[in-house]
Amino acid sequence: MFKRNLTACAVALAFAGPALAQDSELGKIREEIKQMKDAYEKRIQELEKRLSEAESKAGKAEAAATKAQSTATKAEESSAKAETTATAAASRNSESAFNPAISLILQGTYANTSQDPNTYQITGFVPSGGEVGPPKRSFGLGETELNISANIDPYFRGVAIASLAPEGGVTVEEAYFQTLALPRGFTLKGGRFFSGIGYLNEQHQHAWDFQDAPLVYKAFLGNQLKQDGLQLKWIAPTDLLIELGAEASSGDQFPGSDRNKNGIGGSAVFANIGGDIGASTAWRVGASYLSASPNGRSYQDVDALGGPTTNTFTGNAKLAGVNGVIKWAPNGNATYYSFKLQGEYFRLKQNGAFVYNDAAGSNVFGQVAGSLDTSQSGWYTQAAWQFHPQWRVGYRYDRLNYSTLNNSIVTSGLGPTAADFPVLANHSPTRNTLMFDWSPTEFSRIRLQYASDKSRLGLTDNQLFVQYIYSMGAHGAHKF
């Protein structure tokens, strides 16, 4: 029994050895498979993580690209919109020929004068013609100005300004073309225009600081010089304003006259320099020279007996002048306070043949010929102080100097005496003027002005004016 059991155990042990060995090998294989599986799973997880991160980065990059594209699109749209708006604005502001800028200036006065405006004269100076006298007494309609302007095309601009007289009728103040595309700072103007000589001459009357022109403008330029001709102007490409100009004209306005001939009747040149002093002050100074050759320029006078006479001049007239202006406003902002000081000086020289004719009057001497040689000057200085956004006060002093006037008809004893030329009597006129105005907006102004005018020999004209100025429509900015 024992033997059988032992034999069974031996057999069992014989078979158990290989079985145990086989189980150990299987365990190793399983362990290797598990390790491999864990490694692959870890590798896959790492790859999946990298893939997820890459996809996230790609998504962000795509989102950023989309956002950038959207921003660029919006910027392009905004730029196009801005360009369209700018084009539309430029189109509106360019005053195109199909939609010109139109403005109307309404003016009127109430005048109270101690001397009759109908007998006004500037004694001692050859009458210049033009509307140089004070307005009529009581209520009166001033000059109404109609302004039409537009860019004709990319090369030219056109301006037409008509003056509607209170008595009726229309006169052309300015009607000219102006170039827009000349190179190197050049501009050409042609037609009828206010001459560039002096400081005040180019400005329209409603832009003046006083109701009327200075005496020197009245005596030497017939109130304001208009030229029918051409003007070439050049502005230097510098920080400092340097402006040079030349004009060729028919020369038919005082001190010239209508010569009814081919060619150029008058010429003018001018130069201006200006700049800034700090942030609050600006200045400009200038000089000008005008040459004319009047032929048969005449004016009416009376002889010693009170009979009408006609005096005629043919010769040469040369007008030279200098001017200056300085403006101040806090940091250049004239909304609240500003101050302006300006002045001009002119000298007029004339020499040529002078003819006296009283045939239509007392007929004492008939027609007498001689010569006239003059060298006379005049100047003014004025200041305007804006002490409140809507209120200004100003003062102007005018003076004309009789200087030299040689009338050979008188000095040579040809018959007529100085008493037969009362307009040319030795006299140096002066005038003091005070101004006070209120401008509720940039489109309206009401002015009170008082002047003590000694233009007439031995007489003082105390003048009180109330003036209104109203602007309607698209009116351009005034000159400096």
PDB file of C-alpha atoms in Angstrom, residues 12 97 109 147 207 287 334 403 457:
ATOM      1  CA  ALA A  12       2.815  13.040  -9.821  1.00  0.00           C
ATOM      2  CA  ALA A  97     -19.238 122.937 -61.611  1.00  0.00           C
ATOM      3  CA  THR A 109     -26.607 151.723 -43.208  1.00  0.00           C
ATOM      4  CA  ASN A 147     -20.906 135.309 -55.084  1.00  0.00           C
ATOM      5  CA  ALA A 207     -14.651 141.938 -44.513  1.00  0.00           C
ATOM      6  CA  ALA A 287       5.512 146.124 -50.682  1.00  0.00           C
ATOM      7  CA  ALA A 334      -9.384 133.991 -31.766  1.00  0.00           C
ATOM      8  CA  SER A 403       3.450 167.525 -50.494  1.00  0.00           C
ATOM      9  CA  LEU A 457     -10.730 172.283 -46.841  1.00  0.00           C
TER      10      LEU A 457
END
